[in-house]
Short mmCIF file of C-alpha atoms in Angstrom, two decimals:
data_model
loop_
_atom_site.label_atom_id
_atom_site.label_comp_id
_atom_site.label_asym_id
_atom_site.label_seq_id
_atom_site.Cartn_x
_atom_site.Cartn_y
_atom_site.Cartn_z
CA UNK A 30 63.00 -15.53 -44.09
CA UNK A 31 66.73 -15.32 -44.65
CA UNK A 32 69.10 -18.23 -43.96
CA UNK A 33 69.94 -18.77 -40.32
CA UNK A 34 73.57 -18.51 -39.29
CA UNK A 35 74.50 -20.53 -36.24
CA UNK A 36 77.43 -20.43 -33.86
CA UNK A 37 79.12 -23.11 -31.80
CA UNK A 38 79.96 -22.66 -28.14
CA UNK A 39 82.20 -25.03 -26.19
CA UNK A 40 83.05 -23.47 -22.83
CA UNK A 41 85.19 -26.47 -21.85
CA UNK A 42 87.86 -25.46 -24.38
CA UNK A 43 90.68 -23.08 -23.58
CA UNK A 44 90.34 -20.94 -26.66
CA UNK A 45 93.44 -19.46 -28.24
CA UNK A 46 93.40 -16.06 -29.87
CA UNK A 47 93.11 -17.28 -33.44
CA UNK A 48 91.96 -16.15 -36.86
CA UNK A 49 88.45 -17.57 -36.50
CA UNK A 50 88.18 -17.44 -32.70
CA UNK A 51 84.81 -18.54 -31.36
CA UNK A 52 85.43 -16.94 -28.00
CA UNK A 53 83.41 -13.88 -27.07
CA UNK A 54 84.93 -11.02 -25.07
CA UNK A 55 81.96 -11.42 -22.74
CA UNK A 56 81.74 -15.06 -21.59
CA UNK A 57 78.26 -14.42 -20.18
CA UNK A 58 76.82 -13.92 -23.64
CA UNK A 59 74.29 -16.41 -24.96
CA UNK A 60 76.69 -17.79 -27.52
CA UNK A 61 80.25 -17.23 -28.56
CA UNK A 62 80.69 -15.77 -32.02
CA UNK A 63 83.22 -15.92 -34.84
CA UNK A 64 84.98 -12.63 -34.09
CA UNK A 65 88.45 -13.42 -35.36
CA UNK A 66 89.83 -11.47 -38.31
CA UNK A 67 90.59 -14.15 -40.87
CA UNK A 68 91.23 -17.80 -41.45
CA UNK A 69 93.36 -20.10 -39.35
CA UNK A 70 93.54 -23.11 -37.08
CA UNK A 71 91.52 -23.23 -33.91
CA UNK A 72 90.56 -25.85 -31.32
CA UNK A 73 90.38 -29.45 -32.61
CA UNK A 74 87.09 -30.35 -34.25
CA UNK A 75 85.43 -33.78 -34.12
CA UNK A 76 86.36 -35.92 -37.14
CA UNK A 77 83.78 -35.76 -39.92
CA UNK A 78 83.39 -37.89 -43.00
CA UNK A 79 82.40 -35.59 -45.87
CA UNK A 80 81.22 -38.56 -47.93
CA UNK A 81 79.40 -40.47 -45.21
CA UNK A 82 75.87 -40.22 -43.81
CA UNK A 83 74.87 -37.75 -41.11
CA UNK A 84 76.73 -38.46 -37.88
CA UNK A 85 75.30 -38.42 -34.38
CA UNK A 86 77.28 -36.35 -31.87
CA UNK A 87 76.96 -35.41 -28.24
CA UNK A 88 76.45 -31.68 -27.96
CA UNK A 89 76.10 -29.90 -24.62
CA UNK A 90 76.30 -26.28 -25.74
CA UNK A 91 73.33 -24.15 -26.76
CA UNK A 92 72.14 -24.12 -30.35
CA UNK A 93 71.36 -20.60 -31.46
CA UNK A 94 70.82 -18.70 -34.66
CA UNK A 95 70.66 -15.07 -35.58
CA UNK A 96 67.22 -14.38 -37.01
CA UNK A 97 65.60 -10.98 -37.46
CA UNK A 98 68.25 -9.38 -35.29
CA UNK A 99 67.70 -11.55 -32.20
CA UNK A 100 69.21 -14.72 -30.78
CA UNK A 101 66.59 -17.48 -30.72
CA UNK A 102 66.67 -21.12 -29.73
CA UNK A 103 66.08 -23.35 -32.71
CA UNK A 104 65.80 -27.04 -33.34
CA UNK A 105 68.00 -26.95 -36.42
CA UNK A 106 71.02 -24.75 -36.94
CA UNK A 107 73.47 -24.17 -39.79
CA UNK A 108 76.91 -24.02 -38.18
CA UNK A 109 80.09 -22.70 -39.79
CA UNK A 110 83.14 -24.24 -38.13
CA UNK A 111 86.60 -22.78 -37.77
CA UNK A 112 87.90 -24.78 -40.74
CA UNK A 113 85.14 -23.38 -42.98
CA UNK A 114 82.99 -26.53 -43.14
CA UNK A 115 79.25 -25.98 -42.84
CA UNK A 116 76.81 -28.41 -41.31
CA UNK A 117 73.23 -28.72 -40.10
CA UNK A 118 73.06 -29.59 -36.40
CA UNK A 119 69.72 -30.77 -35.10
CA UNK A 120 68.26 -30.87 -31.61
CA UNK A 121 68.45 -34.68 -31.58
CA UNK A 122 72.24 -34.46 -31.85
CA UNK A 123 72.55 -35.48 -35.50
CA UNK A 124 74.89 -33.61 -37.83
CA UNK A 125 74.55 -33.38 -41.60
CA UNK A 126 77.56 -32.07 -43.48
CA UNK A 127 76.74 -29.58 -46.22
CA UNK A 128 78.81 -30.25 -49.31
CA UNK A 129 80.85 -27.16 -50.24
CA UNK A 130 80.06 -25.53 -53.54
CA UNK A 131 82.61 -26.12 -56.27
CA UNK A 132 83.94 -22.67 -57.07
CA UNK A 133 85.63 -22.49 -60.43
CA UNK A 134 88.36 -19.95 -60.93
CA UNK A 135 86.76 -18.34 -63.96
CA UNK A 136 84.95 -15.06 -64.59
CA UNK A 137 81.17 -14.61 -64.37
CA UNK A 138 78.89 -11.73 -65.31
CA UNK A 139 76.48 -12.21 -62.42
CA UNK A 140 72.96 -13.59 -62.06
CA UNK A 141 71.23 -10.39 -63.24
CA UNK A 142 73.49 -9.79 -66.23
CA UNK A 143 72.18 -9.71 -69.78
CA UNK A 144 72.77 -13.25 -71.13
CA UNK A 145 73.98 -11.80 -74.44
CA UNK A 146 76.90 -10.02 -72.78
CA UNK A 147 80.27 -11.63 -73.47
CA UNK A 148 82.45 -12.67 -70.56
CA UNK A 149 85.34 -10.36 -69.72
CA UNK A 150 88.58 -10.83 -71.61
CA UNK A 151 91.84 -11.87 -70.01
CA UNK A 152 93.77 -8.59 -69.89
CA UNK A 153 96.88 -9.69 -67.98
CA UNK A 154 97.96 -13.26 -67.37
CA UNK A 155 99.68 -14.00 -64.06
CA UNK A 156 100.55 -17.52 -62.93
CA UNK A 157 101.02 -16.58 -59.28
CA UNK A 158 98.32 -17.24 -56.68
CA UNK A 159 96.42 -14.10 -55.72
CA UNK A 160 96.24 -14.97 -52.01
CA UNK A 161 98.59 -17.89 -51.20
CA UNK A 162 97.37 -19.81 -48.19
CA UNK A 163 93.88 -18.37 -48.44
CA UNK A 164 92.43 -19.38 -51.79
CA UNK A 165 93.71 -21.20 -54.91
CA UNK A 166 92.73 -18.55 -57.52
CA UNK A 167 95.41 -17.14 -59.82
CA UNK A 168 96.19 -13.43 -60.02
CA UNK A 169 94.98 -13.05 -63.63
CA UNK A 170 93.33 -9.71 -64.39
CA UNK A 171 90.18 -9.40 -66.53
CA UNK A 172 88.39 -6.50 -68.18
CA UNK A 173 84.82 -6.03 -69.39
CA UNK A 174 84.29 -4.56 -72.84
CA UNK A 175 83.29 -0.92 -72.57
CA UNK A 176 79.71 -1.45 -73.72
CA UNK A 177 79.23 -4.31 -71.25
CA UNK A 178 80.81 -2.28 -68.45
CA UNK A 179 78.42 0.60 -69.10
CA UNK A 180 75.47 -1.78 -69.06
CA UNK A 181 76.57 -3.32 -65.76
CA UNK A 182 77.10 0.06 -64.13
CA UNK A 183 73.67 1.22 -65.30
CA UNK A 184 72.17 -1.85 -63.57
CA UNK A 185 74.22 -1.08 -60.47
CA UNK A 186 72.98 2.51 -60.40
CA UNK A 187 69.38 1.30 -60.54
CA UNK A 188 70.06 -1.11 -57.65
CA UNK A 189 71.67 1.68 -55.60
CA UNK A 190 68.56 3.82 -56.03
CA UNK A 191 66.31 0.95 -54.92
CA UNK A 192 68.40 -0.15 -51.94
CA UNK A 193 67.32 0.84 -48.45
CA UNK A 194 70.41 -0.51 -46.70
CA UNK A 195 73.34 -0.33 -49.10
CA UNK A 196 76.60 -1.48 -47.52
CA UNK A 197 79.89 -0.77 -49.29
CA UNK A 198 82.56 -3.33 -48.44
CA UNK A 199 85.98 -1.86 -49.14
CA UNK A 200 89.03 -4.03 -49.78
CA UNK A 201 92.69 -3.27 -50.37
CA UNK A 202 92.12 -2.81 -54.10
CA UNK A 203 90.11 0.33 -53.36
CA UNK A 204 93.30 2.10 -52.30
CA UNK A 205 95.82 0.88 -54.89
CA UNK A 206 95.15 3.90 -57.11
CA UNK A 207 96.23 6.03 -54.12
CA UNK A 208 99.63 4.32 -54.08
CA UNK A 209 98.95 1.81 -51.30
CA UNK A 210 100.03 -1.71 -52.22
CA UNK A 211 97.56 -4.57 -51.85
CA UNK A 212 98.23 -8.25 -51.17
CA UNK A 213 96.52 -9.83 -54.17
CA UNK A 214 98.02 -7.91 -57.11
CA UNK A 215 101.13 -9.60 -58.55
CA UNK A 216 101.19 -8.14 -62.05
CA UNK A 217 103.63 -5.34 -61.26
CA UNK A 218 104.17 -2.67 -63.89
CA UNK A 219 102.37 -4.79 -66.48
CA UNK A 220 99.07 -4.81 -64.59
CA UNK A 221 95.89 -3.03 -65.57
CA UNK A 222 96.11 -0.35 -62.85
CA UNK A 223 99.80 0.26 -63.59
CA UNK A 224 99.12 0.68 -67.31
CA UNK A 225 96.27 3.06 -66.59
CA UNK A 226 98.54 5.21 -64.46
CA UNK A 227 101.20 5.20 -67.17
CA UNK A 228 98.60 6.52 -69.60
CA UNK A 229 97.89 9.30 -67.11
CA UNK A 230 101.61 10.06 -66.84
CA UNK A 231 101.88 8.70 -63.29
CA UNK A 232 103.96 5.54 -63.84
CA UNK A 233 107.19 4.35 -65.43
CA UNK A 234 105.70 1.73 -67.75
CA UNK A 235 108.03 -1.06 -66.63
CA UNK A 236 106.72 -4.63 -66.76
CA UNK A 237 105.89 -7.01 -69.57
CA UNK A 238 102.24 -7.77 -68.91
CA UNK A 239 102.92 -11.25 -67.52
CA UNK A 240 102.94 -10.34 -63.87
CA UNK A 241 106.57 -9.24 -63.85
CA UNK A 242 108.29 -5.98 -63.00
CA UNK A 243 108.04 -3.48 -60.21
CA UNK A 244 104.89 -1.54 -59.52
CA UNK A 245 104.48 1.55 -61.67
CA UNK A 246 102.99 3.42 -58.71
CA UNK A 247 105.49 4.82 -56.21
CA UNK A 248 104.38 3.54 -52.78
CA UNK A 249 103.17 6.08 -50.26
CA UNK A 250 102.64 5.89 -46.53
CA UNK A 251 99.21 5.26 -45.04
CA UNK A 252 99.35 8.64 -43.31
CA UNK A 253 100.18 10.76 -46.36
CA UNK A 254 98.07 8.91 -48.97
CA UNK A 255 95.25 10.88 -50.60
CA UNK A 256 91.79 9.67 -51.69
CA UNK A 257 91.28 8.49 -55.25
CA UNK A 258 88.17 8.80 -57.38
CA UNK A 259 86.67 5.64 -55.88
CA UNK A 260 86.82 7.09 -52.36
CA UNK A 261 85.38 10.39 -53.51
CA UNK A 262 82.40 8.80 -55.25
CA UNK A 263 81.59 6.60 -52.25
CA UNK A 264 81.75 9.69 -50.01
CA UNK A 265 79.43 11.54 -52.40
CA UNK A 266 76.98 8.62 -52.26
CA UNK A 267 76.97 8.94 -48.47
CA UNK A 268 76.26 12.67 -48.64
CA UNK A 269 73.30 12.00 -50.96
CA UNK A 270 71.86 9.42 -48.55
CA UNK A 271 72.45 6.54 -50.97
CA UNK A 272 74.80 4.64 -48.65
CA UNK A 273 73.80 3.17 -45.32
CA UNK A 274 77.13 1.82 -44.05
CA UNK A 275 80.77 1.41 -45.10
CA UNK A 276 82.63 -1.70 -43.87
CA UNK A 277 86.32 -0.86 -44.24
CA UNK A 278 88.91 -3.64 -44.37
CA UNK A 279 91.67 -1.11 -44.96
CA UNK A 280 93.34 0.96 -42.28
CA UNK A 281 94.14 4.08 -44.29
CA UNK A 282 91.33 6.55 -43.46
CA UNK A 283 91.01 7.51 -47.14
CA UNK A 284 87.17 7.37 -47.23
CA UNK A 285 87.05 9.84 -44.34
CA UNK A 286 89.63 12.08 -46.03
CA UNK A 287 87.27 12.13 -49.02
CA UNK A 288 84.39 13.30 -46.80
CA UNK A 289 82.81 10.01 -45.66
CA UNK A 290 81.11 10.69 -42.28
CA UNK A 291 82.86 8.77 -39.51
CA UNK A 292 79.60 7.45 -38.05
CA UNK A 293 78.94 5.45 -41.23
CA UNK A 294 82.35 3.73 -41.16
CA UNK A 295 83.20 0.43 -39.46
CA UNK A 296 86.98 -0.05 -39.56
CA UNK A 297 86.64 -3.70 -38.67
CA UNK A 298 90.37 -4.49 -38.94
CA UNK A 299 91.60 -1.33 -37.20
CA UNK A 300 92.27 2.23 -38.32
CA UNK A 301 95.47 4.27 -38.21
CA UNK A 302 93.49 7.50 -37.69
CA UNK A 303 91.62 6.16 -34.64
CA UNK A 304 93.77 5.92 -31.48
CA UNK A 305 91.24 3.55 -29.90
CA UNK A 306 91.26 1.07 -32.79
CA UNK A 307 94.78 -0.34 -33.33
CA UNK A 308 95.46 -2.59 -36.30
CA UNK A 309 94.32 -6.21 -35.89
CA UNK A 310 96.98 -8.80 -36.81
CA UNK A 311 95.99 -11.79 -38.92
CA UNK A 312 96.11 -13.95 -35.79
CA UNK A 313 94.06 -11.50 -33.71
CA UNK A 314 90.43 -10.87 -32.86
CA UNK A 315 88.45 -7.84 -33.96
CA UNK A 316 86.84 -5.47 -31.46
CA UNK A 317 83.63 -6.87 -30.02
CA UNK A 318 81.58 -3.70 -30.60
CA UNK A 319 82.71 -3.52 -34.23
CA UNK A 320 81.95 -7.20 -34.73
CA UNK A 321 78.44 -6.76 -33.34
CA UNK A 322 77.98 -3.85 -35.72
CA UNK A 323 79.19 -6.08 -38.57
CA UNK A 324 76.52 -8.64 -37.64
CA UNK A 325 73.90 -5.87 -37.70
CA UNK A 326 75.02 -4.89 -41.19
CA UNK A 327 74.94 -8.55 -42.22
CA UNK A 328 71.34 -8.84 -41.06
CA UNK A 329 70.02 -5.61 -42.58
CA UNK A 330 71.95 -5.12 -45.83
CA UNK A 331 69.81 -5.53 -48.95
CA UNK A 332 72.69 -4.65 -51.29
CA UNK A 333 76.44 -5.13 -50.71
CA UNK A 334 78.83 -3.39 -53.09
CA UNK A 335 82.30 -4.93 -52.80
CA UNK A 336 85.14 -2.73 -54.05
CA UNK A 337 88.58 -4.25 -54.50
CA UNK A 338 88.43 -7.24 -52.15
CA UNK A 339 89.74 -10.68 -53.10
CA UNK A 340 87.17 -12.15 -50.67
CA UNK A 341 89.78 -14.70 -49.66
CA UNK A 342 88.09 -15.78 -46.46
CA UNK A 343 88.31 -12.94 -43.94
CA UNK A 344 85.63 -13.13 -41.28
CA UNK A 345 84.05 -9.90 -42.51
CA UNK A 346 83.50 -11.47 -45.96
CA UNK A 347 80.43 -13.09 -44.44
CA UNK A 348 78.38 -9.99 -45.26
CA UNK A 349 78.86 -10.58 -49.00
CA UNK A 350 77.86 -14.23 -48.89
CA UNK A 351 74.84 -13.69 -46.65
CA UNK A 352 73.42 -10.88 -48.78
CA UNK A 353 73.94 -12.91 -51.97
CA UNK A 354 72.34 -16.02 -50.42
CA UNK A 355 69.13 -14.24 -49.52
CA UNK A 356 68.86 -12.20 -52.71
CA UNK A 357 66.60 -14.78 -54.36
CA UNK A 358 63.99 -14.38 -51.60
CA UNK A 359 64.39 -10.70 -50.77
CA UNK A 360 66.98 -8.04 -51.30
CA UNK A 361 69.14 -7.05 -54.23
CA UNK A 362 72.17 -9.21 -53.49
CA UNK A 363 75.85 -8.50 -54.02
CA UNK A 364 77.82 -6.57 -56.64
CA UNK A 365 81.57 -7.22 -56.84
CA UNK A 366 84.01 -4.84 -58.56
CA UNK A 367 87.58 -5.90 -59.21
CA UNK A 368 90.03 -7.16 -61.82
CA UNK A 369 90.55 -10.65 -60.39
CA UNK A 370 88.09 -13.47 -59.83
CA UNK A 371 86.78 -14.15 -56.30
CA UNK A 372 85.13 -17.19 -54.66
CA UNK A 373 81.77 -15.35 -54.63
CA UNK A 374 81.47 -14.32 -58.28
CA UNK A 375 78.98 -17.00 -59.35
CA UNK A 376 76.33 -16.01 -56.78
CA UNK A 377 76.77 -12.25 -57.26
CA UNK A 378 73.96 -10.25 -58.85
CA UNK A 379 76.40 -8.27 -60.99
CA UNK A 380 80.10 -8.95 -61.41
CA UNK A 381 82.11 -6.02 -62.79
CA UNK A 382 85.64 -6.47 -64.15
CA UNK A 383 87.18 -3.00 -64.37
CA UNK A 384 89.30 -0.63 -62.33
CA UNK A 385 87.45 0.86 -59.40
CA UNK A 386 88.16 4.40 -60.60
CA UNK A 387 86.59 3.72 -63.99
CA UNK A 388 83.60 1.93 -62.48
CA UNK A 389 82.94 4.66 -59.95
CA UNK A 390 83.39 7.37 -62.57
CA UNK A 391 80.55 5.79 -64.58
CA UNK A 392 78.47 5.26 -61.46
CA UNK A 393 78.82 8.94 -60.52
CA UNK A 394 77.59 9.87 -64.01
CA UNK A 395 74.58 7.55 -63.73
CA UNK A 396 73.68 8.87 -60.28
CA UNK A 397 74.43 12.53 -61.21
CA UNK A 398 76.68 12.93 -58.17
CA UNK A 399 78.50 16.15 -57.35
CA UNK A 400 82.15 15.55 -56.37
CA UNK A 401 83.54 18.41 -54.28
CA UNK A 402 87.27 19.02 -54.17
CA UNK A 403 89.27 17.63 -51.28
CA UNK A 404 89.96 21.18 -50.10
CA UNK A 405 86.26 21.52 -49.27
CA UNK A 406 86.38 18.68 -46.71
CA UNK A 407 87.37 20.70 -43.63
CA UNK A 408 86.68 20.45 -39.87
CA UNK A 409 84.54 23.13 -38.19
CA UNK A 410 86.13 26.29 -36.84
CA UNK A 411 86.25 26.60 -33.03
CA UNK A 412 86.16 29.78 -30.94
CA UNK A 413 89.68 28.95 -29.76
CA UNK A 414 92.08 26.88 -31.86
CA UNK A 415 91.82 23.17 -31.02
CA UNK A 416 89.18 23.71 -28.30
CA UNK A 417 85.66 22.48 -29.06
CA UNK A 418 82.31 22.21 -27.30
CA UNK A 419 80.98 18.69 -27.79
CA UNK A 420 77.92 16.72 -26.55
CA UNK A 421 79.93 13.97 -24.79
CA UNK A 422 80.61 12.99 -21.17
CA UNK A 423 83.93 12.38 -19.42
CA UNK A 424 83.96 8.79 -20.74
CA UNK A 425 83.65 10.00 -24.33
CA UNK A 426 80.06 8.77 -24.71
CA UNK A 427 77.40 10.83 -26.43
CA UNK A 428 75.05 12.75 -24.13
CA UNK A 429 71.30 12.85 -24.44
CA UNK A 430 69.83 15.84 -26.21
CA UNK A 431 69.52 18.96 -24.09
CA UNK A 432 72.40 18.23 -21.67
CA UNK A 433 75.24 20.77 -21.38
CA UNK A 434 78.14 20.30 -23.78
CA UNK A 435 81.65 19.53 -22.62
CA UNK A 436 84.92 21.22 -23.62
CA UNK A 437 87.13 18.97 -25.73
CA UNK A 438 90.60 20.47 -25.46
CA UNK A 439 92.94 19.15 -28.15
CA UNK A 440 95.75 21.65 -27.63
CA UNK A 441 99.29 20.30 -27.44
CA UNK A 442 99.97 18.85 -24.00
CA UNK A 443 96.33 18.14 -23.06
CA UNK A 444 95.82 14.85 -21.23
CA UNK A 445 93.17 12.32 -22.30
CA UNK A 446 92.36 8.62 -21.99
CA UNK A 447 91.47 5.97 -24.56
CA UNK A 448 87.72 5.42 -24.27
CA UNK A 449 87.21 2.00 -25.88
CA UNK A 450 88.89 -0.90 -27.62
CA UNK A 451 91.72 -3.14 -26.40
CA UNK A 452 93.64 -0.19 -24.88
CA UNK A 453 90.70 1.34 -23.03
CA UNK A 454 91.89 3.46 -20.11
CA UNK A 455 95.39 4.06 -21.49
CA UNK A 456 96.72 7.57 -20.96
CA UNK A 457 96.88 9.74 -24.08
CA UNK A 458 98.58 13.11 -24.53
CA UNK A 459 98.27 15.42 -27.54
CA UNK A 460 101.78 15.85 -28.98
CA UNK A 461 100.95 18.27 -31.78
CA UNK A 462 99.82 18.03 -35.40
CA UNK A 463 100.65 15.82 -38.36
CA UNK A 464 100.02 17.60 -41.66
CA UNK A 465 99.26 15.95 -44.97
CA UNK A 466 98.31 17.65 -48.24
CA UNK A 467 94.89 18.96 -47.20
CA UNK A 468 94.47 18.37 -43.46
CA UNK A 469 96.14 18.57 -40.08
CA UNK A 470 95.67 15.52 -37.89
CA UNK A 471 96.48 15.10 -34.20
CA UNK A 472 99.54 13.18 -32.97
CA UNK A 473 98.65 11.29 -29.80
CA UNK A 474 101.20 9.75 -27.43
CA UNK A 475 99.88 6.63 -25.71
CA UNK A 476 101.12 5.20 -22.40
CA UNK A 477 99.85 1.62 -22.47
CA UNK A 478 101.39 0.36 -19.22
CA UNK A 479 100.78 2.16 -15.91
CA UNK A 480 104.28 1.27 -14.75
CA UNK A 481 105.89 2.89 -17.79
CA UNK A 482 107.98 5.83 -16.58
CA UNK A 483 107.87 8.02 -19.70
CA UNK A 484 105.05 10.19 -21.03
CA UNK A 485 104.26 7.83 -23.90
CA UNK A 486 105.44 4.57 -25.45
CA UNK A 487 103.45 4.62 -28.71
CA UNK A 488 102.41 7.42 -31.05
CA UNK A 489 99.10 7.25 -32.93
CA UNK A 490 97.18 9.64 -35.15
CA UNK A 491 93.64 10.96 -34.70
CA UNK A 492 92.09 12.12 -37.98
CA UNK A 493 90.90 15.71 -38.22
CA UNK A 494 87.39 14.48 -39.17
CA UNK A 495 86.86 13.30 -35.59
CA UNK A 496 86.38 16.98 -34.72
CA UNK A 497 83.48 17.25 -37.17
CA UNK A 498 81.98 14.03 -35.80
CA UNK A 499 82.35 15.24 -32.20
CA UNK A 500 80.89 18.72 -32.71
CA UNK A 501 77.88 17.31 -34.58
CA UNK A 502 77.44 14.45 -32.08
CA UNK A 503 77.18 11.88 -34.86
CA UNK A 504 79.33 9.12 -33.34
CA UNK A 505 78.42 7.21 -30.21
CA UNK A 506 81.90 7.25 -28.66
CA UNK A 507 84.94 9.48 -29.21
CA UNK A 508 88.35 7.75 -29.33
CA UNK A 509 89.88 9.87 -26.55
CA UNK A 510 88.48 12.15 -23.84
CA UNK A 511 89.90 14.15 -20.94
CA UNK A 512 88.68 13.51 -17.41
CA UNK A 513 87.55 16.37 -15.21
CA UNK A 514 90.47 16.12 -12.81
CA UNK A 515 93.09 16.16 -15.59
CA UNK A 516 91.48 18.31 -18.26
CA UNK A 517 93.98 21.15 -17.89
CA UNK A 518 96.82 21.42 -20.37
CA UNK A 519 100.06 20.12 -18.84
#
């Protein structure tokens, strides 16, 4: 039986839209859930003495816990509050504060590591905080010795083969090798990734190794960035059936560009290649359907592989902690890959200190994965350019097997509507194509306000891989769909 995770519900409060909002989009639900993006202040909490005995409180809301995928009434619930404190709340009204674990900012090898392995060495010293305002850890960068790294990756490969529900949790560090800057790296041109790129002839070598100097990687836009080796290996794992789900903190669409099937991806914080899933600000709430899917992944994951996340306290980080907590009873636990320390290193099964590209290169060798070129990741060919027959209805929802397919006209000028998310119902018109190195994506003009007089007030991009997903019927809902009365090209 895995640890219960409880949620508070106080309908008397007027809840703000905050980082750790407890408000549900559907107020008729059994309990409100933590569906905010990150950390922040919320409604005032009752004062609690961390050093005192359990306190009695008056509690009128329901006490619930997620257990085996269902909401059940329980007499004792572990509750995580907005400020991060955890407590046991009992049916008699008593509250017992759980003392937080003391998390030292030092490297670990993981619970399953060979005890003879040395700890990683300090490769780059950096006195700056990795995530100011989120966690106290410094932005030092560490590296495993090559023999230790190979041993850890061999263990990881064995865990991947055994896992039935492997979830990859992608952070900003997964995309730094593609030229997209992350928040936690402060080592500039002297950092490990920058030095590696200099050795490959991709950087300028500036920086003194003490966290100073400009980045050696020229920044690129989200739209034009290309997948790196880490993305390609993860996509290959998906094609081989080794990966169950991919929780994506980034917005860049690089896993899909590498061939990751869209139906396996949860872009919990928004995606720039999904017109229905705009980026979520730090003070915002994530989409309810994506949050419910995150909870499903949290319940079912037996192995979570974290790639390049500082795990600084985003709501979605819960999946790493939950899987690690229940690893001792069942499951394989968590594996964390990154150069910096995180708050969850001590309870991880394996902790790998290396670049993601190097780690995934070794993992691909251990798993004997075939990595196709990016040119091979192409959408299907239609009988008429940009016109496809898809098994979806006028609301963009997947049809039952055997029902007639619908024409999905993506020619320039065709009129559609956003099918889900915060802008559901907004008018969308295809404006043409946006071309990057290997693909052509659709430019979509969005009219968010009915009273707006122009054709569009925002331009978004729909990734070319949505065509593959639509033709195969792999995703439940398409981001845009034309309605019968306005399906003709304007």
